[in-house]
């Protein structure tokens, strides 16, 4: 049989890490020890009290059936209370909160509810790859908004041509930002709201890293990061995606949520009703425990990441490498040496057993950068620095 993939599948951008993955396997087969600063997946375990709560919930047969829909009432209320406490944002748990099988799932499905052929979606680049694939699967067109150093890794909305804006239905933004680690202030968010209202654009804010932040300067009012929904008028145009993955070291559990504009949420809900059957109820109970218990475990994680960050950036400084000082996320966005591209540098590091993410893999404006994830111990980061030294 002649099996042909769909045009949509074929039009996904090429996976740029194939060559790097091959080299990584080669190195692994040679028995060389690998320090993985590539993927953004916490190495820290899920806190015990969350696991205990899951154990209890999983024993109860009423949690074994299809969960369906928005999520249990207690989960939506827990999210709404957490938003009030953390961001001073009011959310109606019955209409403005919706559970997701990880925020990736919701992000990937959302454009299916709003995009028609010919519609444009504004996508930051570099950025989380799911934004662009979600648009491709929905049959929309992508307009990339470059995040460049000279613009402090914010998109320049004035640069987007008028003829694109006429056909733009939706935009993605993400702060604290993966991969650059930039944090947004009120002024930027306010500007996005005015822009969205003027051009009738749905705003999708990905807030996956709101709890991974470092207070270095008491006067910095962008730390802790704010919610997009905390700005006046935001709920008219926006939804915000959130996840328990990074905050509570729960990437494998698959739970997140979307909140904000209820009509936008209803659109996504209709898509989801046809694609999935909700989040395992026992996991929702574990998530309630995570959101309602003491947040000391999150402070613990922040302390660990901060120490790791400091070890890495001190090391990079000594090596003479430039990087963007990370106030949030667990990434360090680092410029490659002058004579290297992001791929050539990443490749050299792999031969020494250090894995990082080459910038070009996340967008062409990110040429000249690599991303290091702080998801290994301080000792391993020190060892990585020693190895990087050999390339320079
Ligand atoms: C990790 C990540 C997510 C998705 O997390 P889930 O595990 O699917 O909830 C979303 N956005 C960004 C930018 C991420 O880095």
PDB file of N, CA and C in Angstrom, residues 277-320:
ATOM      1  N   UNK A 277     -11.727  13.114  26.952  1.00  0.00           N
ATOM      2  CA  UNK A 277     -12.800  12.938  27.934  1.00  0.00           C
ATOM      3  C   UNK A 277     -12.412  13.475  29.300  1.00  0.00           C
ATOM      4  N   UNK A 278     -11.514  14.441  29.300  1.00  0.00           N
ATOM      5  CA  UNK A 278     -11.190  15.134  30.542  1.00  0.00           C
ATOM      6  C   UNK A 278      -9.978  14.585  31.270  1.00  0.00           C
ATOM      7  N   UNK A 279      -9.705  15.223  32.412  1.00  0.00           N
ATOM      8  CA  UNK A 279      -8.537  14.878  33.234  1.00  0.00           C
ATOM      9  C   UNK A 279      -8.948  13.848  34.285  1.00  0.00           C
ATOM     10  N   UNK A 280      -8.205  12.759  34.391  1.00  0.00           N
ATOM     11  CA  UNK A 280      -8.418  11.716  35.408  1.00  0.00           C
ATOM     12  C   UNK A 280      -8.754  12.392  36.750  1.00  0.00           C
ATOM     13  N   UNK A 281      -9.907  12.036  37.299  1.00  0.00           N
ATOM     14  CA  UNK A 281     -10.404  12.731  38.490  1.00  0.00           C
ATOM     15  C   UNK A 281      -9.430  12.649  39.668  1.00  0.00           C
ATOM     16  N   UNK A 282      -8.757  11.510  39.829  1.00  0.00           N
ATOM     17  CA  UNK A 282      -7.797  11.383  40.931  1.00  0.00           C
ATOM     18  C   UNK A 282      -6.672  12.420  40.790  1.00  0.00           C
ATOM     19  N   UNK A 283      -6.290  12.685  39.564  1.00  0.00           N
ATOM     20  CA  UNK A 283      -5.250  13.700  39.330  1.00  0.00           C
ATOM     21  C   UNK A 283      -5.786  15.094  39.660  1.00  0.00           C
ATOM     22  N   UNK A 284      -7.057  15.319  39.383  1.00  0.00           N
ATOM     23  CA  UNK A 284      -7.648  16.618  39.759  1.00  0.00           C
ATOM     24  C   UNK A 284      -7.600  16.803  41.276  1.00  0.00           C
ATOM     25  N   UNK A 285      -7.875  15.721  42.033  1.00  0.00           N
ATOM     26  CA  UNK A 285      -7.808  15.833  43.502  1.00  0.00           C
ATOM     27  C   UNK A 285      -6.382  16.132  43.958  1.00  0.00           C
ATOM     28  N   UNK A 286      -5.408  15.479  43.317  1.00  0.00           N
ATOM     29  CA  UNK A 286      -4.011  15.752  43.664  1.00  0.00           C
ATOM     30  C   UNK A 286      -3.674  17.213  43.366  1.00  0.00           C
ATOM     31  N   UNK A 287      -4.210  17.727  42.265  1.00  0.00           N
ATOM     32  CA  UNK A 287      -3.953  19.119  41.880  1.00  0.00           C
ATOM     33  C   UNK A 287      -4.581  20.083  42.887  1.00  0.00           C
ATOM     34  N   UNK A 288      -5.756  19.734  43.394  1.00  0.00           N
ATOM     35  CA  UNK A 288      -6.407  20.571  44.413  1.00  0.00           C
ATOM     36  C   UNK A 288      -5.490  20.654  45.636  1.00  0.00           C
ATOM     37  N   UNK A 289      -4.966  19.498  46.047  1.00  0.00           N
ATOM     38  CA  UNK A 289      -4.036  19.474  47.182  1.00  0.00           C
ATOM     39  C   UNK A 289      -2.835  20.382  46.904  1.00  0.00           C
ATOM     40  N   UNK A 290      -2.299  20.282  45.682  1.00  0.00           N
ATOM     41  CA  UNK A 290      -1.141  21.110  45.326  1.00  0.00           C
ATOM     42  C   UNK A 290      -1.474  22.593  45.462  1.00  0.00           C
ATOM     43  N   UNK A 291      -2.629  23.001  44.947  1.00  0.00           N
ATOM     44  CA  UNK A 291      -2.988  24.424  44.920  1.00  0.00           C
ATOM     45  C   UNK A 291      -3.391  24.952  46.291  1.00  0.00           C
ATOM     46  N   UNK A 292      -3.981  24.062  47.135  1.00  0.00           N
ATOM     47  CA  UNK A 292      -4.536  24.541  48.404  1.00  0.00           C
ATOM     48  C   UNK A 292      -3.607  24.382  49.600  1.00  0.00           C
ATOM     49  N   UNK A 293      -2.580  23.513  49.475  1.00  0.00           N
ATOM     50  CA  UNK A 293      -1.676  23.303  50.609  1.00  0.00           C
ATOM     51  C   UNK A 293      -0.654  24.441  50.681  1.00  0.00           C
ATOM     52  N   UNK A 294       0.186  24.348  51.691  1.00  0.00           N
ATOM     53  CA  UNK A 294       1.277  25.314  51.821  1.00  0.00           C
ATOM     54  C   UNK A 294       2.101  25.334  50.538  1.00  0.00           C
ATOM     55  N   UNK A 295       2.539  26.521  50.139  1.00  0.00           N
ATOM     56  CA  UNK A 295       3.328  26.658  48.915  1.00  0.00           C
ATOM     57  C   UNK A 295       4.836  26.627  49.210  1.00  0.00           C
ATOM     58  N   UNK A 296       5.191  26.128  50.406  1.00  0.00           N
ATOM     59  CA  UNK A 296       6.613  26.047  50.768  1.00  0.00           C
ATOM     60  C   UNK A 296       7.409  25.189  49.787  1.00  0.00           C
ATOM     61  N   UNK A 297       6.756  24.141  49.260  1.00  0.00           N
ATOM     62  CA  UNK A 297       7.475  23.252  48.324  1.00  0.00           C
ATOM     63  C   UNK A 297       7.883  24.012  47.068  1.00  0.00           C
ATOM     64  N   UNK A 298       7.078  24.993  46.664  1.00  0.00           N
ATOM     65  CA  UNK A 298       7.403  25.781  45.471  1.00  0.00           C
ATOM     66  C   UNK A 298       8.589  26.704  45.779  1.00  0.00           C
ATOM     67  N   UNK A 299       8.573  27.267  47.000  1.00  0.00           N
ATOM     68  CA  UNK A 299       9.687  28.116  47.433  1.00  0.00           C
ATOM     69  C   UNK A 299      10.987  27.298  47.480  1.00  0.00           C
ATOM     70  N   UNK A 300      10.869  26.036  47.932  1.00  0.00           N
ATOM     71  CA  UNK A 300      12.037  25.124  47.938  1.00  0.00           C
ATOM     72  C   UNK A 300      12.615  24.960  46.534  1.00  0.00           C
ATOM     73  N   UNK A 301      11.719  24.691  45.564  1.00  0.00           N
ATOM     74  CA  UNK A 301      12.173  24.520  44.172  1.00  0.00           C
ATOM     75  C   UNK A 301      12.863  25.784  43.677  1.00  0.00           C
ATOM     76  N   UNK A 302      12.241  26.944  43.982  1.00  0.00           N
ATOM     77  CA  UNK A 302      12.840  28.214  43.533  1.00  0.00           C
ATOM     78  C   UNK A 302      14.247  28.365  44.084  1.00  0.00           C
ATOM     79  N   UNK A 303      14.426  28.004  45.373  1.00  0.00           N
ATOM     80  CA  UNK A 303      15.753  28.123  45.999  1.00  0.00           C
ATOM     81  C   UNK A 303      16.769  27.244  45.267  1.00  0.00           C
ATOM     82  N   UNK A 304      16.335  26.023  44.962  1.00  0.00           N
ATOM     83  CA  UNK A 304      17.239  25.085  44.269  1.00  0.00           C
ATOM     84  C   UNK A 304      17.608  25.621  42.879  1.00  0.00           C
ATOM     85  N   UNK A 305      16.599  26.071  42.127  1.00  0.00           N
ATOM     86  CA  UNK A 305      16.879  26.589  40.783  1.00  0.00           C
ATOM     87  C   UNK A 305      17.763  27.833  40.843  1.00  0.00           C
ATOM     88  N   UNK A 306      17.547  28.651  41.869  1.00  0.00           N
ATOM     89  CA  UNK A 306      18.328  29.887  41.964  1.00  0.00           C
ATOM     90  C   UNK A 306      19.803  29.562  42.189  1.00  0.00           C
ATOM     91  N   UNK A 307      20.055  28.586  43.075  1.00  0.00           N
ATOM     92  CA  UNK A 307      21.456  28.197  43.316  1.00  0.00           C
ATOM     93  C   UNK A 307      22.083  27.658  42.044  1.00  0.00           C
ATOM     94  N   UNK A 308      21.319  26.836  41.346  1.00  0.00           N
ATOM     95  CA  UNK A 308      21.825  26.274  40.088  1.00  0.00           C
ATOM     96  C   UNK A 308      22.074  27.380  39.070  1.00  0.00           C
ATOM     97  N   UNK A 309      21.117  28.307  38.990  1.00  0.00           N
ATOM     98  CA  UNK A 309      21.266  29.419  38.053  1.00  0.00           C
ATOM     99  C   UNK A 309      22.544  30.167  38.337  1.00  0.00           C
ATOM    100  N   UNK A 310      22.778  30.450  39.623  1.00  0.00           N
ATOM    101  CA  UNK A 310      23.959  31.231  39.975  1.00  0.00           C
ATOM    102  C   UNK A 310      25.253  30.492  39.622  1.00  0.00           C
ATOM    103  N   UNK A 311      25.255  29.178  39.836  1.00  0.00           N
ATOM    104  CA  UNK A 311      26.436  28.389  39.459  1.00  0.00           C
ATOM    105  C   UNK A 311      26.652  28.478  37.946  1.00  0.00           C
ATOM    106  N   UNK A 312      25.576  28.311  37.196  1.00  0.00           N
ATOM    107  CA  UNK A 312      25.711  28.329  35.732  1.00  0.00           C
ATOM    108  C   UNK A 312      26.137  29.706  35.228  1.00  0.00           C
ATOM    109  N   UNK A 313      25.486  30.773  35.695  1.00  0.00           N
ATOM    110  CA  UNK A 313      25.824  32.087  35.122  1.00  0.00           C
ATOM    111  C   UNK A 313      27.208  32.563  35.567  1.00  0.00           C
ATOM    112  N   UNK A 314      27.613  32.188  36.795  1.00  0.00           N
ATOM    113  CA  UNK A 314      28.987  32.510  37.209  1.00  0.00           C
ATOM    114  C   UNK A 314      29.976  31.815  36.284  1.00  0.00           C
ATOM    115  N   UNK A 315      29.689  30.545  36.001  1.00  0.00           N
ATOM    116  CA  UNK A 315      30.545  29.759  35.110  1.00  0.00           C
ATOM    117  C   UNK A 315      30.602  30.369  33.716  1.00  0.00           C
ATOM    118  N   UNK A 316      29.446  30.717  33.173  1.00  0.00           N
ATOM    119  CA  UNK A 316      29.394  31.282  31.823  1.00  0.00           C
ATOM    120  C   UNK A 316      30.153  32.604  31.761  1.00  0.00           C
ATOM    121  N   UNK A 317      29.993  33.406  32.848  1.00  0.00           N
ATOM    122  CA  UNK A 317      30.703  34.698  32.910  1.00  0.00           C
ATOM    123  C   UNK A 317      32.201  34.477  32.839  1.00  0.00           C
ATOM    124  N   UNK A 318      32.687  33.513  33.639  1.00  0.00           N
ATOM    125  CA  UNK A 318      34.128  33.224  33.658  1.00  0.00           C
ATOM    126  C   UNK A 318      34.622  32.767  32.291  1.00  0.00           C
ATOM    127  N   UNK A 319      33.748  32.082  31.562  1.00  0.00           N
ATOM    128  CA  UNK A 319      34.131  31.620  30.220  1.00  0.00           C
ATOM    129  C   UNK A 319      34.014  32.735  29.184  1.00  0.00           C
ATOM    130  N   UNK A 320      33.510  33.887  29.612  1.00  0.00           N
ATOM    131  CA  UNK A 320      33.374  35.024  28.697  1.00  0.00           C
ATOM    132  C   UNK A 320      32.165  34.927  27.779  1.00  0.00           C
TER     133      UNK A 320
END
